[in-house]
Every structure is written in structure tokens, then in C-alpha cells.
Short mmCIF file of C-alpha atoms in Angstrom, two decimals:
data_model
loop_
_atom_site.label_atom_id
_atom_site.label_comp_id
_atom_site.label_asym_id
_atom_site.label_seq_id
_atom_site.Cartn_x
_atom_site.Cartn_y
_atom_site.Cartn_z
CA MET A 169 -3.62 -71.54 51.22
CA GLU A 170 -4.81 -69.11 48.60
CA ILE A 171 -2.44 -68.86 45.69
CA ILE A 172 -2.50 -65.58 43.81
CA SER A 173 -0.77 -65.62 40.48
CA TYR A 174 0.22 -62.46 38.67
CA VAL A 175 -0.06 -62.71 34.97
CA GLY A 176 2.07 -60.22 33.09
CA TYR A 177 4.53 -59.83 30.31
CA ASP A 178 7.63 -59.79 32.50
CA SER A 179 8.63 -59.36 36.11
CA LYS A 180 9.15 -55.57 35.92
CA LYS A 181 7.08 -53.21 38.02
CA TYR A 182 5.16 -50.63 36.04
CA LYS A 183 3.64 -47.37 36.97
CA ASN A 184 0.21 -46.37 35.85
CA GLY A 185 -0.17 -44.25 32.76
CA PHE A 186 1.00 -44.20 29.23
CA ASN A 187 4.59 -45.19 30.11
CA SER A 188 3.37 -48.42 31.68
CA LYS A 189 1.33 -49.38 28.66
CA ALA A 190 4.14 -48.65 26.23
CA ASN A 191 6.65 -50.72 28.24
CA ARG A 192 4.25 -53.62 28.61
CA PHE A 193 3.46 -53.52 24.92
CA THR A 194 7.16 -53.59 24.00
CA ALA A 195 7.84 -56.44 26.43
CA TRP A 196 4.94 -58.41 25.06
CA VAL A 197 6.19 -58.08 21.49
CA SER A 198 9.72 -59.09 22.57
CA GLU A 199 8.46 -62.16 24.44
CA ARG A 200 6.42 -63.26 21.45
CA THR A 201 9.45 -62.95 19.22
CA LYS A 202 11.63 -65.08 21.54
CA THR A 203 8.93 -67.77 21.78
CA SER A 204 8.61 -67.95 18.02
CA ARG A 205 12.36 -68.43 17.56
CA LYS A 206 12.48 -71.16 20.22
CA LEU A 207 9.70 -73.12 18.54
CA LYS A 208 11.58 -73.03 15.23
CA LYS A 209 14.73 -74.50 16.82
CA GLU A 210 12.79 -77.35 18.42
CA LYS A 211 11.53 -78.53 15.04
CA ASN A 212 14.54 -80.84 14.13
CA PRO A 213 14.40 -82.23 10.59
CA ILE A 214 15.32 -85.93 9.79
CA ILE A 215 19.02 -86.06 9.15
CA THR A 216 20.19 -88.74 6.73
CA GLY A 217 23.58 -90.41 6.87
CA PHE A 218 24.58 -88.63 3.70
CA SER A 219 23.77 -85.27 5.04
CA ALA A 220 25.51 -86.06 8.31
CA THR A 221 28.64 -87.21 6.47
CA ALA A 222 28.55 -84.12 4.35
CA ARG A 223 28.54 -81.97 7.39
CA GLU A 224 31.54 -83.73 8.91
CA LYS A 225 33.71 -83.27 5.80
CA PRO A 226 35.43 -79.99 5.85
CA SER A 227 35.00 -78.00 2.72
CA VAL A 228 36.03 -74.60 1.63
CA GLN A 229 32.95 -72.47 1.53
CA VAL A 230 32.39 -68.80 0.98
CA ALA A 231 31.25 -67.05 4.09
CA ALA A 232 27.55 -66.71 3.88
CA LYS A 233 26.03 -63.24 4.25
CA PRO A 234 23.97 -62.84 7.34
CA ALA A 235 20.40 -63.29 6.38
CA SER A 236 18.38 -60.11 6.82
CA SER A 237 15.26 -60.78 8.72
CA PRO A 238 12.13 -59.72 6.83
CA LEU A 239 10.20 -56.67 8.00
CA THR A 240 7.05 -57.85 9.66
CA PHE A 241 4.08 -56.10 11.16
CA ARG A 242 5.20 -57.32 14.55
CA LYS A 243 8.59 -55.58 14.13
CA ILE A 244 6.90 -52.38 13.09
CA LEU A 245 4.79 -52.48 16.22
CA SER A 246 7.88 -53.17 18.31
CA LYS A 247 9.81 -50.25 16.80
CA THR A 248 6.83 -47.95 17.24
CA GLY A 249 6.55 -48.88 20.89
CA SER A 250 10.27 -48.27 21.42
CA PHE A 251 10.03 -44.86 19.75
CA VAL A 252 7.04 -43.84 21.85
CA ARG A 253 8.80 -44.98 25.02
CA CYS A 254 11.90 -42.97 24.03
CA LEU A 255 9.79 -39.88 23.51
CA GLU A 256 8.14 -40.36 26.88
CA GLU A 257 11.43 -40.77 28.67
CA ASN A 258 12.95 -37.69 26.97
CA ALA A 259 9.80 -35.57 26.57
CA ALA A 260 11.19 -32.68 28.61
CA LYS A 261 14.44 -32.59 26.62
CA VAL A 262 12.61 -32.70 23.28
CA LEU A 263 10.25 -29.89 24.31
CA ILE A 264 13.11 -27.71 25.53
CA SER A 265 15.02 -28.30 22.27
CA ILE A 266 12.01 -27.27 20.18
CA LEU A 267 11.46 -24.12 22.26
CA CYS A 268 15.14 -23.20 21.95
CA VAL A 269 15.01 -23.52 18.16
CA ILE A 270 11.88 -21.33 18.01
CA LEU A 271 13.40 -18.74 20.35
CA VAL A 272 16.68 -18.51 18.43
CA SER A 273 14.82 -18.23 15.10
CA GLY A 274 12.59 -15.47 16.51
CA ILE A 275 15.55 -13.50 17.85
CA ALA A 276 17.35 -13.79 14.52
CA ALA A 277 14.30 -12.67 12.55
CA GLY A 278 13.70 -9.78 14.96
CA ALA A 279 17.30 -8.63 14.66
CA ILE A 280 17.12 -8.67 10.86
CA TYR A 281 13.83 -6.71 10.84
CA ALA A 282 15.10 -4.19 13.42
CA SER A 283 18.25 -3.61 11.36
CA PHE A 284 16.16 -3.03 8.23
CA TRP A 285 13.72 -0.71 10.03
CA PHE A 286 16.39 1.45 11.64
CA LYS A 287 18.34 1.66 8.41
CA ASN A 288 15.40 2.69 6.23
CA TYR A 289 13.16 4.58 8.62
CA THR A 290 15.15 6.26 11.38
CA SER A 291 18.73 6.60 10.23
CA PRO A 292 19.93 10.19 9.77
CA VAL A 293 20.80 11.39 6.30
CA CYS A 294 24.11 12.70 5.02
CA PHE A 295 23.96 16.49 5.12
CA GLU A 296 25.87 16.92 1.88
CA ASN A 297 22.88 15.34 0.10
CA THR A 298 20.18 17.17 2.03
CA GLN A 299 20.42 20.47 0.16
CA LYS A 300 20.47 18.66 -3.18
CA GLU A 301 17.28 16.78 -2.30
CA ILE A 302 15.52 19.98 -1.26
CA GLU A 303 16.54 21.69 -4.50
CA LEU A 304 15.28 18.75 -6.55
CA LEU A 305 12.02 18.77 -4.59
CA ASP A 306 11.58 22.51 -5.20
CA LYS A 307 12.03 21.94 -8.94
CA LEU A 308 9.56 19.07 -8.81
CA LEU A 309 6.93 21.19 -7.06
CA LEU A 310 7.53 24.10 -9.44
CA SER A 311 6.74 21.76 -12.33
CA TYR A 312 3.38 21.06 -10.71
CA ALA A 313 2.54 24.76 -10.34
CA SER A 314 -0.40 25.98 -12.39
CA ASP A 315 0.70 27.49 -15.70
CA THR A 316 -2.51 29.53 -15.78
CA ALA A 317 -2.53 31.07 -12.31
CA GLU A 318 -5.60 33.25 -11.95
CA GLY A 319 -4.93 36.99 -11.64
CA TYR A 320 -7.13 38.08 -8.75
CA LEU A 321 -6.71 39.27 -5.20
CA SER A 322 -7.72 37.41 -2.05
CA ASP A 323 -11.14 39.12 -2.11
CA GLY A 324 -11.76 37.99 -5.70
CA THR A 325 -11.04 41.31 -7.45
CA LEU A 326 -9.32 40.93 -10.83
CA THR A 327 -5.90 42.55 -11.01
CA ASP A 328 -5.61 43.48 -14.71
CA PRO A 329 -6.07 47.15 -15.74
CA GLU A 330 -9.08 46.44 -17.95
CA SER A 331 -10.98 45.01 -14.99
CA GLN A 332 -10.08 48.03 -12.88
CA ALA A 333 -11.45 50.33 -15.60
CA ALA A 334 -14.62 48.23 -15.79
CA LEU A 335 -14.99 48.52 -12.02
CA ALA A 336 -14.72 52.32 -12.15
CA ALA A 337 -17.26 52.52 -15.00
CA SER A 338 -19.69 50.25 -13.19
CA LEU A 339 -19.46 52.37 -10.06
CA ASP A 340 -20.45 55.47 -12.03
CA SER A 341 -23.56 53.90 -13.53
CA LEU A 342 -24.22 51.27 -10.89
CA PHE A 343 -27.27 52.75 -9.28
CA THR A 344 -28.80 54.52 -12.25
CA GLN A 345 -29.80 51.38 -14.09
CA PRO A 346 -31.56 48.28 -12.73
CA VAL A 347 -29.62 45.02 -12.74
CA THR A 348 -30.19 42.64 -15.66
CA PHE A 349 -29.11 39.05 -16.18
CA LYS A 350 -27.78 37.11 -19.17
CA GLU A 351 -27.42 33.38 -19.67
CA TYR A 352 -24.03 31.96 -20.63
CA ARG A 353 -23.14 28.38 -21.55
CA VAL A 354 -19.65 27.38 -20.38
CA LYS A 355 -17.21 26.41 -23.13
CA HIS A 356 -14.08 24.26 -23.09
CA GLY A 357 -11.13 26.20 -21.69
CA ASP A 358 -13.24 28.72 -19.77
CA THR A 359 -12.12 29.85 -16.32
CA ILE A 360 -14.09 31.70 -13.68
CA SER A 361 -11.83 34.75 -14.01
CA GLY A 362 -12.04 34.61 -17.80
CA ILE A 363 -15.84 34.61 -17.75
CA THR A 364 -15.85 37.44 -15.21
CA LYS A 365 -13.62 39.55 -17.44
CA LYS A 366 -15.57 38.64 -20.57
CA PHE A 367 -18.78 40.19 -19.22
CA GLY A 368 -17.12 43.34 -17.92
CA LEU A 369 -17.26 42.37 -14.24
CA SER A 370 -14.42 42.98 -11.81
CA ASN A 371 -14.90 40.40 -9.04
CA ILE A 372 -15.13 36.64 -9.49
CA SER A 373 -17.30 36.23 -6.40
CA THR A 374 -20.21 37.82 -8.32
CA ILE A 375 -20.66 34.86 -10.69
CA ILE A 376 -19.87 32.33 -7.93
CA ALA A 377 -22.46 33.77 -5.52
CA VAL A 378 -25.19 34.44 -8.08
CA ASN A 379 -24.99 30.83 -9.31
CA ASN A 380 -24.47 29.23 -5.86
CA ILE A 381 -21.25 27.54 -7.03
CA GLU A 382 -19.78 25.43 -4.23
CA ASN A 383 -16.71 24.34 -6.18
CA VAL A 384 -15.51 26.11 -9.34
CA ARG A 385 -13.71 22.96 -10.46
CA LEU A 386 -17.07 21.27 -10.93
CA ILE A 387 -18.04 23.76 -13.63
CA THR A 388 -17.93 21.77 -16.86
CA ALA A 389 -18.49 22.67 -20.50
CA GLY A 390 -22.19 23.06 -21.27
CA LYS A 391 -23.19 24.29 -17.82
CA LYS A 392 -25.47 27.35 -17.86
CA LEU A 393 -24.51 30.36 -15.78
CA ARG A 394 -26.54 33.41 -14.85
CA ILE A 395 -24.45 36.55 -15.41
CA PRO A 396 -25.52 39.88 -13.82
CA SER A 397 -24.86 43.18 -15.53
CA THR A 398 -22.85 44.49 -12.59
CA ASP A 399 -20.88 43.24 -9.60
CA GLY A 400 -22.78 42.24 -6.49
CA LEU A 401 -24.54 39.43 -4.67
CA ILE A 402 -28.08 38.11 -4.48
CA TYR A 403 -29.60 38.15 -1.02
CA ARG A 404 -32.71 36.17 -0.08
CA VAL A 405 -34.89 38.07 2.37
CA GLN A 406 -35.38 36.38 5.74
CA ARG A 407 -37.91 36.92 8.48
CA GLY A 408 -37.25 40.17 10.32
CA ASN A 409 -35.28 41.80 7.46
CA SER A 410 -36.03 45.33 6.41
CA LEU A 411 -34.69 47.36 3.51
CA GLN A 412 -33.29 49.91 5.95
CA GLY A 413 -31.49 47.17 7.88
CA LEU A 414 -30.01 45.66 4.72
CA SER A 415 -28.88 49.11 3.65
CA VAL A 416 -26.90 49.45 6.87
CA LYS A 417 -25.60 45.86 6.81
CA PHE A 418 -24.13 46.10 3.27
CA SER A 419 -23.29 49.83 3.42
CA VAL A 420 -25.51 50.63 0.42
CA PRO A 421 -27.80 53.68 0.38
CA LEU A 422 -31.50 52.86 0.61
CA GLU A 423 -32.33 54.74 -2.60
CA LYS A 424 -29.76 52.75 -4.53
CA LEU A 425 -31.23 49.46 -3.33
CA LEU A 426 -34.62 50.64 -4.51
CA ASP A 427 -33.28 51.73 -7.92
CA ILE A 428 -31.22 48.65 -8.79
CA ASN A 429 -33.99 46.24 -7.75
CA GLU A 430 -36.79 48.41 -9.30
CA LEU A 431 -38.70 48.47 -6.01
CA GLU A 432 -41.70 50.78 -5.70
CA SER A 433 -41.71 50.56 -1.90
CA ALA A 434 -39.46 49.50 0.95
CA GLU A 435 -41.80 46.69 1.95
CA LEU A 436 -40.20 43.22 1.76
CA HIS A 437 -41.49 39.66 2.05
CA VAL A 438 -39.73 36.46 3.12
CA GLY A 439 -37.96 34.66 0.27
CA GLN A 440 -37.78 37.73 -1.96
CA GLU A 441 -34.48 38.05 -3.88
CA LEU A 442 -32.58 41.33 -3.74
CA PHE A 443 -29.46 42.22 -5.67
CA ILE A 444 -26.92 43.92 -3.40
CA PRO A 445 -24.61 45.99 -5.65
CA GLY A 446 -20.90 46.00 -4.84
CA ALA A 447 -21.22 43.25 -2.21
CA ARG A 448 -18.62 40.45 -2.12
CA MET A 449 -18.35 36.95 -0.71
CA GLY A 450 -16.58 36.40 2.59
CA THR A 451 -12.94 35.33 2.35
CA ASN A 452 -13.52 31.81 3.70
CA ASP A 453 -16.57 31.25 1.52
CA LEU A 454 -14.65 32.40 -1.54
CA LEU A 455 -11.62 30.23 -0.74
CA GLN A 456 -13.91 27.25 -0.16
CA ALA A 457 -15.53 27.72 -3.57
CA LEU A 458 -12.14 28.13 -5.23
CA GLY A 459 -10.76 25.00 -3.59
CA GLU A 460 -8.13 27.05 -1.76
CA LEU A 461 -9.40 26.56 1.77
CA PHE A 462 -7.06 24.07 3.39
CA LYS A 463 -8.19 21.95 6.31
CA ASN A 464 -6.03 20.20 8.86
CA PRO A 465 -4.79 16.90 7.34
CA ILE A 466 -5.00 15.12 10.72
CA HIS A 467 -8.56 14.66 11.97
CA ALA A 468 -7.52 12.82 15.14
CA LYS A 469 -5.90 14.26 18.26
CA PHE A 470 -2.42 15.70 17.65
CA ARG A 471 -0.02 18.40 18.82
CA TYR A 472 2.18 20.86 16.94
CA THR A 473 5.85 20.10 17.60
CA SER A 474 7.50 22.45 15.11
CA MET A 475 6.21 25.43 13.17
CA PHE A 476 7.21 27.01 9.86
CA GLY A 477 10.42 29.04 9.65
CA PRO A 478 13.73 29.22 11.54
CA ARG A 479 14.39 26.56 14.17
CA LEU A 480 17.11 24.38 15.69
CA ASP A 481 17.52 21.01 13.99
CA PRO A 482 15.97 18.39 16.33
CA ILE A 483 18.84 15.95 15.72
CA THR A 484 21.97 18.08 15.28
CA GLY A 485 20.88 21.20 17.15
CA ALA A 486 22.16 23.36 14.29
CA LYS A 487 20.23 26.38 13.00
CA SER A 488 17.96 25.48 10.10
CA SER A 489 14.80 26.56 8.33
CA HIS A 490 11.70 24.39 8.67
CA THR A 491 9.78 24.09 5.41
CA GLY A 492 6.43 23.25 6.98
CA ILE A 493 4.73 22.31 10.23
CA ASP A 494 4.99 19.06 12.22
CA LEU A 495 1.92 17.39 13.69
CA ALA A 496 2.82 14.67 16.21
CA CYS A 497 0.45 11.74 16.72
CA PRO A 498 0.67 7.91 16.98
CA THR A 499 1.99 5.77 14.14
CA GLY A 500 -0.82 4.61 11.87
CA THR A 501 -3.01 7.70 12.34
CA ALA A 502 -4.90 8.49 9.13
CA ILE A 503 -3.71 11.40 6.97
CA PHE A 504 -6.27 13.18 4.77
CA ALA A 505 -5.90 15.53 1.83
CA SER A 506 -5.86 19.07 3.20
CA CYS A 507 -7.47 20.49 0.08
CA PRO A 508 -9.20 19.01 -2.99
CA GLY A 509 -6.82 18.23 -5.81
CA THR A 510 -4.90 15.58 -7.74
CA VAL A 511 -2.09 13.29 -6.57
CA ALA A 512 0.97 14.55 -8.44
CA PHE A 513 3.66 12.32 -6.95
CA VAL A 514 4.14 9.40 -4.54
CA GLY A 515 7.66 8.43 -3.54
CA TYR A 516 10.43 8.07 -0.97
CA SER A 517 13.09 10.55 0.12
CA ASN A 518 15.91 10.35 2.66
CA ILE A 519 14.53 13.56 4.14
CA PHE A 520 10.74 13.12 4.00
CA GLY A 521 10.65 9.31 3.94
CA ASN A 522 7.44 8.09 2.33
CA TYR A 523 5.71 11.21 1.01
CA VAL A 524 2.84 12.36 -1.20
CA ILE A 525 2.51 15.59 -3.22
CA LEU A 526 -0.93 16.95 -4.15
CA LYS A 527 -1.64 19.56 -6.81
CA HIS A 528 -4.47 21.99 -6.09
CA ALA A 529 -6.20 24.81 -7.93
CA ASN A 530 -4.57 28.20 -8.56
CA GLY A 531 -0.97 27.08 -8.25
CA TYR A 532 -1.12 25.46 -4.80
CA GLN A 533 0.70 22.23 -3.92
CA SER A 534 0.92 20.40 -0.61
CA LEU A 535 3.42 17.81 0.64
CA TYR A 536 2.84 15.15 3.32
CA GLY A 537 5.99 13.51 4.69
CA HIS A 538 7.32 10.78 7.03
CA MET A 539 4.41 8.43 6.31
CA SER A 540 4.59 4.84 7.52
CA LYS A 541 2.51 3.90 4.49
CA THR A 542 1.22 5.76 1.42
CA LEU A 543 -2.34 5.02 0.30
CA ALA A 544 -2.75 7.50 -2.56
CA LYS A 545 -1.96 6.66 -6.19
CA LYS A 546 -0.45 9.02 -8.74
CA GLY A 547 -3.17 10.71 -10.80
CA GLN A 548 -5.88 10.03 -8.22
CA ILE A 549 -8.42 12.82 -7.67
CA VAL A 550 -8.87 13.51 -3.96
CA ASP A 551 -11.05 15.63 -1.70
CA GLN A 552 -10.79 16.57 1.96
CA ASN A 553 -12.28 13.22 3.00
CA THR A 554 -9.76 11.13 1.03
CA LYS A 555 -7.25 9.17 3.13
CA ILE A 556 -3.85 9.47 1.43
CA GLY A 557 -1.54 7.78 3.97
CA LEU A 558 -0.68 6.84 7.55
CA VAL A 559 1.49 8.71 10.06
CA GLY A 560 4.98 7.29 10.57
CA SER A 561 8.61 8.19 11.21
CA THR A 562 10.32 7.41 7.90
CA GLY A 563 13.20 9.44 6.55
CA TYR A 564 14.94 12.12 8.64
CA SER A 565 12.72 11.88 11.71
CA THR A 566 12.95 11.55 15.48
CA GLY A 567 9.47 10.11 16.07
CA PRO A 568 6.03 9.52 14.52
CA HIS A 569 4.56 12.72 13.07
CA LEU A 570 3.30 14.31 9.86
CA HIS A 571 5.39 16.93 8.11
CA PHE A 572 2.98 19.22 6.19
CA THR A 573 4.27 21.69 3.59
CA VAL A 574 2.36 24.09 1.31
CA TYR A 575 3.68 25.68 -1.88
CA LYS A 576 2.13 28.45 -3.99
CA ASN A 577 3.41 28.41 -7.58
CA GLY A 578 6.50 26.49 -6.46
CA LYS A 579 7.33 28.79 -3.52
CA LEU A 580 7.01 27.91 0.16
CA VAL A 581 4.22 29.50 2.21
CA ASP A 582 3.41 29.14 5.89
CA PRO A 583 0.78 26.35 6.12
CA MET A 584 -0.87 28.13 9.06
CA SER A 585 -1.71 31.03 6.71
CA VAL A 586 -3.97 28.84 4.55
CA LEU A 587 -5.37 26.37 7.08
CA LYS A 588 -8.97 26.97 8.07
#
């Protein structure tokens, strides 16, 4: 008969896997501990008669404290095995408990953040404070208005009487004398209108065009300018041009073109420069050079949701006056400066939320409201490629959009009237 013996740590049946190994390990450590204790008991010391007698005599003794067994490596292993086995047996419960703690913490954090966001970014404002905020904002923008607003019309013509008299005088003698040019070095405090008036001219576009000035704010002290003796523009002859054609195009008699340019014949050649008396720059070109040509502050796709002027309040439905235009687009869309200028103010308002105010040339200011984040810094010089913030819905708002307002010398103007 074949005898098969099973050698193990105890008579329990174990399943395969980590649970089996942990149980067998714990049983093995327990068995070793029992064996060790049994061996100690079997080692009986020699008992003398004296010691035996002493044991038999009753004596009053203080109860001995139970001896604490020393911590051994074997006990550490045993405890570790028990802990691992406990984790294995309750793994599902432990995992569920951890997930519950994480879930509850996440819900609590989300509730706190949502409460903060709704309170600071979407909650309506008290209407008794709205008018006060608008009045304060108007005063703030008025303080940023240019104290030296240039006195000229939209076509560049100076508005003072002296310039009008100079214009009349130049028209009388315009075509009897050929045009001459002087050189002028810009001084500190000079303005384009001041220089125009100083040399008896009547239109600022003359100096701008003759000197190919792309931005008047880049004219610094020491720069040399070429000043003509009368108002007009310089035209560079192109292929196919004729003096007769230019006469018709600029509404200037042919004889006068010949006289002012000291031409002996009407024959022209490509690249030749002609002075066109009385001609002026186009409105857009002039505004671009003056830094007054505003571009749309949103370069991405958007839609107009509210225009300038009377409207119904989007929240209350009451009649109100809209101070700018609203451009709706996703939160986080980049907002750019509509016109070159300087950052005058960065702040927060219950009405406009996070907003930025820019100061531009000739008394213009622009305001950008409801931003999710402002990127511009006070005092920063910006151009039309400078990102000043991100679209949001802060303040008195019903959804993500940009509120864009334009002021001229502290007074509201329709932004659509200045946008390119």
C-alpha cells in the first residue's frame, strides 16, 4: 500500500493565491511559537528540598505583574501576516470606504467652489448701487481724457481761425508759386497739429503724408521732418499714369500741376514724385496714422448680442441704455487692444466684473468688461496685437461675452462708429 503523507502547517484547506500563502505563513509562525513554549516547560530544573519546602509554606506575597513578552522578529512577522490577511479578507470594504471619502471630499470642494463662483461672477447686482458705479466710472474715464485734445476735423483740417485764414491765403497763391520744402527738427512738447499750424499749413495730413508717418505717436524729439510750403500730398508716378489722368483723379487743373511742380512738359516717368496741391489723406489712412482707427478686440469667431443705445435689460427686462456693444464667444477667448494706447486701469466692478481701461490718443478711452481673467498691467503700453485679457462672464452678466465701450474725452460714443 502506498502511503501518501501531506506535509503542511495545519489541517486547514487553502485556496491558491495570496490568501493561501498569508494563512499558511501565519499558521507556521503560530506553530513555531507553540513548539518553543512546550520545549521550555519540558526543561525541569533540579528542585532542592529547601526550595520545595519554601514553596509549600504559604507566604504573603505581592501579586506579581504579568511579564510582558519581548517583541521579537517572529512576532513582527506574525502581526504583519495577520494584517495582510485582514486586508485581503476586507479588501472590498476598504476600497469602498476610500472611494466614499474621496467622493464626499470632491462634492464638498465642488460645492464650495460653485458657491464662490456664482457669488462673485454671476450674481446680479443691487440696482441702487448700479447708477453710482456708472457715475464713478464716468468720472474715472474723464480723468483719463486727453487734456490737450487736438483741434482738427475728421479730415485733418485745423479748426482754429488762424488756420482757416492760412488756408484761404494759400488757395490764392497756391498755383502761382512752385512748392518748396523746409527741414524741421522735432522738439519736446511738439504735436502734429502744432507743427502744422507753426508752418502756416491748414491740414495735418500734409506733414503725415509727405513724411510717410505711420504712427504720429512714434515721432520723438530730434526727428527730422520735411515741411512743404503749402498743403497737399506727394504722389509717386506709377506705370500707366499720365498728367491728364492725375489732373482728373485729384480734381486739379493740368496747368496748376505743371506750375507747382515746375514741369516743362506733361511727360512723366515711373517713380517720379509729384506734389498734388490741396490733396488730403483718406479718412481711414489718417485715423490709422493718428492711432484713432479701432479694430475689433475679438479676433476669433463671435456674434453681436447687444448694440449701443436703448435696450431691454437682459436680466430684469426693464428699459435701459447700453453703454457699449456685446460680443459673445466662448470663455477664455483672447481679447486684444482695439487701438494702440496705454493701460490706464485694471480692476473689478459689480457691473463689469474684471475690466480693463485703455487710454488712446486724442482723448479716446476704451473699456473691456466681464473678463474671466485680466492679462494687462497698469501703465503697460499696448498695440492692436497685445492680448489684454480673456472672455468671461464676471459681474452683471448672463453668459460669456465681451462688453466693449468707447469714450471720447470722457463721453460715450457708439463703438461701431470708430471700429474699422
